[in-house]
Amino acid sequence: MFVLVEMVDTVRTTPWQFERKLNDSIAEELNKKLANKVVYNVGLCICLYDITKLEDSYIFPGDGASHTKVHFRYVVFHPFLDEILMGKIKGCSPEGVHVSLGFFDDIIIPPESLQQPAKFDEAEQVWVWEYETEEGAHDLYMDIGEDIRFRVVDETFIDTSPTGPSTTESSTATEETQRKEAPYTLVGSISEPGLGLLSWWTNN
């Protein structure tokens, strides 16, 4: 679920931080810059793990701050494909079941990846597994707040970095739509035994 990623960046340290240890100032700046941010094709940055190398610091004309090239390792949330995770159901929609891990909410389980046969209850706004037994079908509801176990089957990164100025109204509307898209999305599946709501498999 969590991985260590080696990164390199140039950190600007302001003059009023010179009295502090350089490592402490740089660690604070790196966490300000990266913590809780998605790095394209890397994952969701959580916190600094350690600093492996500090190169020489430079002060440029007209800028009293120091600039230091830093090699460091960062803790990143980036589950591998087919990894089993546990979360809570955040909500349901016709697009599927939306799952949250507490610190990461952009997880969706599409309808075709639910336990089958499944249907969406428009009145309750929840997905239902129509579980077949010898006595007939039983409706098992996927209620909001329930614990759910799922398999990661896909991931999507979207580059949400700013683009240049647009020249047409249509491109402006497109940019507004893109801003609402999550930069990092996981796609899950519960279409196999043992996956789905924990309550389905713990009761005999």
CSV table of C-alpha atoms in Angstrom, one decimal:
chain,number,residue,atom,x,y,z
A,1,MET,CA,0.0,0.0,0.0
A,2,PHE,CA,2.8,2.4,0.9
A,3,VAL,CA,6.1,2.6,-0.9
A,4,LEU,CA,9.3,4.6,-0.5
A,5,VAL,CA,10.1,6.8,-3.5
A,6,GLU,CA,13.5,8.4,-4.1
A,7,MET,CA,13.2,12.0,-5.2
A,8,VAL,CA,15.4,15.0,-6.0
A,9,ASP,CA,14.3,18.6,-5.6
A,10,THR,CA,15.9,22.0,-5.0
A,11,VAL,CA,14.6,23.5,-1.8
A,12,ARG,CA,14.6,27.3,-1.1
A,13,THR,CA,15.4,28.2,2.5
A,14,THR,CA,14.5,31.7,3.6
A,15,PRO,CA,17.0,33.8,5.6
A,16,TRP,CA,15.0,33.8,8.9
A,17,GLN,CA,15.4,30.0,8.9
A,18,PHE,CA,19.2,30.1,8.8
A,19,GLU,CA,19.4,29.8,12.6
A,20,ARG,CA,17.8,26.4,12.4
A,21,LYS,CA,19.5,23.2,11.4
A,22,LEU,CA,19.5,22.9,7.6
A,23,ASN,CA,18.0,19.4,7.7
A,24,ASP,CA,15.0,20.6,9.8
A,25,SER,CA,14.3,23.5,7.6
A,26,ILE,CA,14.5,21.4,4.4
A,27,ALA,CA,12.3,18.7,5.9
A,28,GLU,CA,9.6,21.2,6.8
A,29,GLU,CA,9.7,22.8,3.4
A,30,LEU,CA,9.5,19.4,1.6
A,31,ASN,CA,6.5,18.4,3.7
A,32,LYS,CA,4.8,21.7,3.0
A,33,LYS,CA,5.3,21.2,-0.7
A,34,LEU,CA,4.5,17.5,-1.1
A,35,ALA,CA,2.4,16.2,1.9
A,36,ASN,CA,-1.1,15.3,0.8
A,37,LYS,CA,-0.3,16.0,-2.8
A,38,VAL,CA,-0.6,13.6,-5.8
A,39,VAL,CA,2.6,13.4,-7.9
A,40,TYR,CA,1.8,12.3,-11.5
A,41,ASN,CA,2.5,8.6,-12.0
A,42,VAL,CA,3.9,8.3,-8.5
A,43,GLY,CA,1.0,8.4,-6.1
A,44,LEU,CA,-0.3,10.3,-3.0
A,45,CYS,CA,2.6,11.7,-1.0
A,46,ILE,CA,2.2,11.1,2.8
A,47,CYS,CA,5.3,12.3,4.6
A,48,LEU,CA,9.1,12.6,4.4
A,49,TYR,CA,11.0,9.5,5.4
A,50,ASP,CA,14.6,10.7,5.3
A,51,ILE,CA,17.1,12.9,3.6
A,52,THR,CA,19.8,10.9,1.9
A,53,LYS,CA,22.0,13.6,0.5
A,54,LEU,CA,22.4,17.4,0.6
A,55,GLU,CA,24.4,19.1,-2.1
A,56,ASP,CA,26.0,22.5,-1.9
A,57,SER,CA,23.7,25.5,-1.1
A,58,TYR,CA,23.7,28.6,-3.3
A,59,ILE,CA,22.5,32.1,-2.8
A,60,PHE,CA,21.6,33.9,-6.1
A,61,PRO,CA,21.9,37.6,-6.7
A,62,GLY,CA,18.7,39.5,-5.6
A,63,ASP,CA,17.5,36.6,-3.5
A,64,GLY,CA,18.7,36.3,0.1
A,65,ALA,CA,17.4,32.7,0.4
A,66,SER,CA,19.6,29.6,0.0
A,67,HIS,CA,18.9,27.0,-2.7
A,68,THR,CA,19.9,23.4,-1.9
A,69,LYS,CA,19.6,20.4,-4.1
A,70,VAL,CA,18.2,17.6,-1.9
A,71,HIS,CA,18.1,13.8,-2.4
A,72,PHE,CA,15.4,12.3,-0.2
A,73,ARG,CA,13.0,9.4,0.2
A,74,TYR,CA,9.2,10.0,0.6
A,75,VAL,CA,6.4,7.8,1.9
A,76,VAL,CA,3.9,7.5,-0.9
A,77,PHE,CA,0.5,5.8,-1.1
A,78,HIS,CA,0.5,3.7,-4.3
A,79,PRO,CA,-1.0,0.2,-3.9
A,80,PHE,CA,0.0,-2.4,-6.4
A,81,LEU,CA,-2.5,-4.0,-8.8
A,82,ASP,CA,-4.3,-7.0,-7.3
A,83,GLU,CA,-3.5,-5.8,-3.7
A,84,ILE,CA,-6.4,-6.4,-1.3
A,85,LEU,CA,-7.4,-3.3,0.7
A,86,MET,CA,-10.1,-2.5,3.3
A,87,GLY,CA,-12.1,0.7,3.5
A,88,LYS,CA,-15.5,2.1,4.2
A,89,ILE,CA,-18.3,2.8,1.8
A,90,LYS,CA,-18.5,6.5,1.3
A,91,GLY,CA,-21.5,6.5,-1.0
A,92,CYS,CA,-23.3,4.8,-4.0
A,93,SER,CA,-24.3,6.0,-7.4
A,94,PRO,CA,-25.3,4.5,-10.7
A,95,GLU,CA,-21.5,4.6,-11.6
A,96,GLY,CA,-20.7,2.2,-8.7
A,97,VAL,CA,-19.7,2.1,-5.1
A,98,HIS,CA,-17.4,4.9,-3.8
A,99,VAL,CA,-15.0,3.8,-1.1
A,100,SER,CA,-12.8,5.8,1.3
A,101,LEU,CA,-9.7,4.7,3.2
A,102,GLY,CA,-10.0,7.7,5.6
A,103,PHE,CA,-7.0,9.6,4.0
A,104,PHE,CA,-7.9,8.8,0.4
A,105,ASP,CA,-11.4,8.9,-1.1
A,106,ASP,CA,-11.0,8.5,-4.9
A,107,ILE,CA,-11.8,4.8,-5.1
A,108,ILE,CA,-14.7,3.4,-7.1
A,109,ILE,CA,-16.0,-0.1,-7.7
A,110,PRO,CA,-17.9,-0.1,-11.0
A,111,PRO,CA,-21.2,-2.1,-11.3
A,112,GLU,CA,-19.6,-4.9,-13.4
A,113,SER,CA,-17.0,-5.5,-10.6
A,114,LEU,CA,-19.6,-6.0,-7.9
A,115,GLN,CA,-20.8,-9.4,-6.6
A,116,GLN,CA,-23.3,-10.5,-9.2
A,117,PRO,CA,-26.2,-10.3,-9.7
A,118,ALA,CA,-26.3,-6.7,-8.4
A,119,LYS,CA,-28.8,-3.9,-8.8
A,120,PHE,CA,-29.0,-0.2,-7.9
A,121,ASP,CA,-31.8,0.7,-5.5
A,122,GLU,CA,-32.9,4.1,-6.7
A,123,ALA,CA,-35.0,4.7,-3.6
A,124,GLU,CA,-32.3,3.9,-1.0
A,125,GLN,CA,-29.4,5.0,-3.3
A,126,VAL,CA,-27.4,1.9,-2.5
A,127,TRP,CA,-26.2,-1.1,-4.5
A,128,VAL,CA,-27.7,-4.5,-3.6
A,129,TRP,CA,-26.2,-8.0,-4.1
A,130,GLU,CA,-29.1,-10.3,-4.9
A,131,TYR,CA,-27.6,-13.4,-3.2
A,132,GLU,CA,-29.1,-16.6,-4.4
A,133,THR,CA,-29.8,-19.4,-1.9
A,134,GLU,CA,-32.0,-22.5,-1.8
A,135,GLU,CA,-34.7,-20.5,-0.2
A,136,GLY,CA,-34.6,-17.8,-2.9
A,137,ALA,CA,-32.8,-14.5,-3.4
A,138,HIS,CA,-31.7,-12.4,-0.4
A,139,ASP,CA,-31.0,-8.7,-0.9
A,140,LEU,CA,-27.7,-7.7,0.7
A,141,TYR,CA,-27.4,-4.0,0.9
A,142,MET,CA,-24.1,-2.1,0.6
A,143,ASP,CA,-24.9,0.7,3.1
A,144,ILE,CA,-22.8,3.8,3.6
A,145,GLY,CA,-20.3,3.4,6.4
A,146,GLU,CA,-20.0,-0.4,6.1
A,147,ASP,CA,-16.5,-1.9,6.1
A,148,ILE,CA,-15.6,-3.3,2.7
A,149,ARG,CA,-12.7,-5.5,1.4
A,150,PHE,CA,-11.8,-5.0,-2.3
A,151,ARG,CA,-9.1,-5.8,-4.8
A,152,VAL,CA,-7.3,-3.0,-6.7
A,153,VAL,CA,-7.7,-3.8,-10.4
A,154,ASP,CA,-6.8,-0.5,-12.1
A,155,GLU,CA,-5.5,3.0,-11.5
A,156,THR,CA,-5.7,6.3,-13.3
A,157,PHE,CA,-3.5,9.4,-13.1
A,158,ILE,CA,-4.7,12.6,-14.6
A,159,ASP,CA,-2.3,15.6,-15.1
A,160,THR,CA,-4.1,18.4,-13.4
A,161,SER,CA,-1.3,20.9,-13.7
A,162,PRO,CA,-2.3,24.4,-15.0
A,163,THR,CA,-2.4,24.9,-18.7
A,164,GLY,CA,-1.9,28.0,-20.8
A,165,PRO,CA,-4.6,30.6,-21.4
A,166,SER,CA,-7.5,29.4,-23.5
A,167,THR,CA,-8.7,31.3,-26.6
A,168,THR,CA,-12.2,29.9,-26.9
A,169,GLU,CA,-15.2,29.6,-24.5
A,170,SER,CA,-15.5,25.9,-25.3
A,171,SER,CA,-11.9,25.2,-24.1
A,172,THR,CA,-12.6,27.2,-20.9
A,173,ALA,CA,-15.6,24.9,-20.2
A,174,THR,CA,-13.4,21.9,-20.8
A,175,GLU,CA,-10.7,23.2,-18.4
A,176,GLU,CA,-13.3,23.7,-15.7
A,177,THR,CA,-14.4,20.1,-16.1
A,178,GLN,CA,-10.8,18.8,-15.9
A,179,ARG,CA,-10.2,20.8,-12.7
A,180,LYS,CA,-13.0,18.7,-11.0
A,181,GLU,CA,-11.4,15.4,-11.9
A,182,ALA,CA,-9.3,13.6,-9.3
A,183,PRO,CA,-5.6,13.5,-10.1
A,184,TYR,CA,-5.4,9.9,-8.9
A,185,THR,CA,-8.2,7.3,-8.9
A,186,LEU,CA,-8.2,3.6,-8.0
A,187,VAL,CA,-10.6,1.1,-9.5
A,188,GLY,CA,-11.6,-1.8,-7.3
A,189,SER,CA,-13.4,-5.1,-7.6
A,190,ILE,CA,-15.3,-7.3,-5.2
A,191,SER,CA,-16.5,-9.9,-7.7
A,192,GLU,CA,-15.0,-13.0,-6.0
A,193,PRO,CA,-15.5,-15.0,-2.8
A,194,GLY,CA,-14.3,-13.3,0.4
A,195,LEU,CA,-14.5,-9.8,-1.0
A,196,GLY,CA,-17.2,-7.2,-0.3
A,197,LEU,CA,-18.7,-6.2,3.0
A,198,LEU,CA,-17.0,-7.9,5.9
A,199,SER,CA,-20.4,-8.7,7.5
A,200,TRP,CA,-21.2,-10.9,4.5
A,201,TRP,CA,-18.4,-13.4,5.3
A,202,THR,CA,-18.1,-13.2,9.1
A,203,ASN,CA,-21.6,-14.5,9.9
A,204,ASN,CA,-22.2,-18.2,9.7
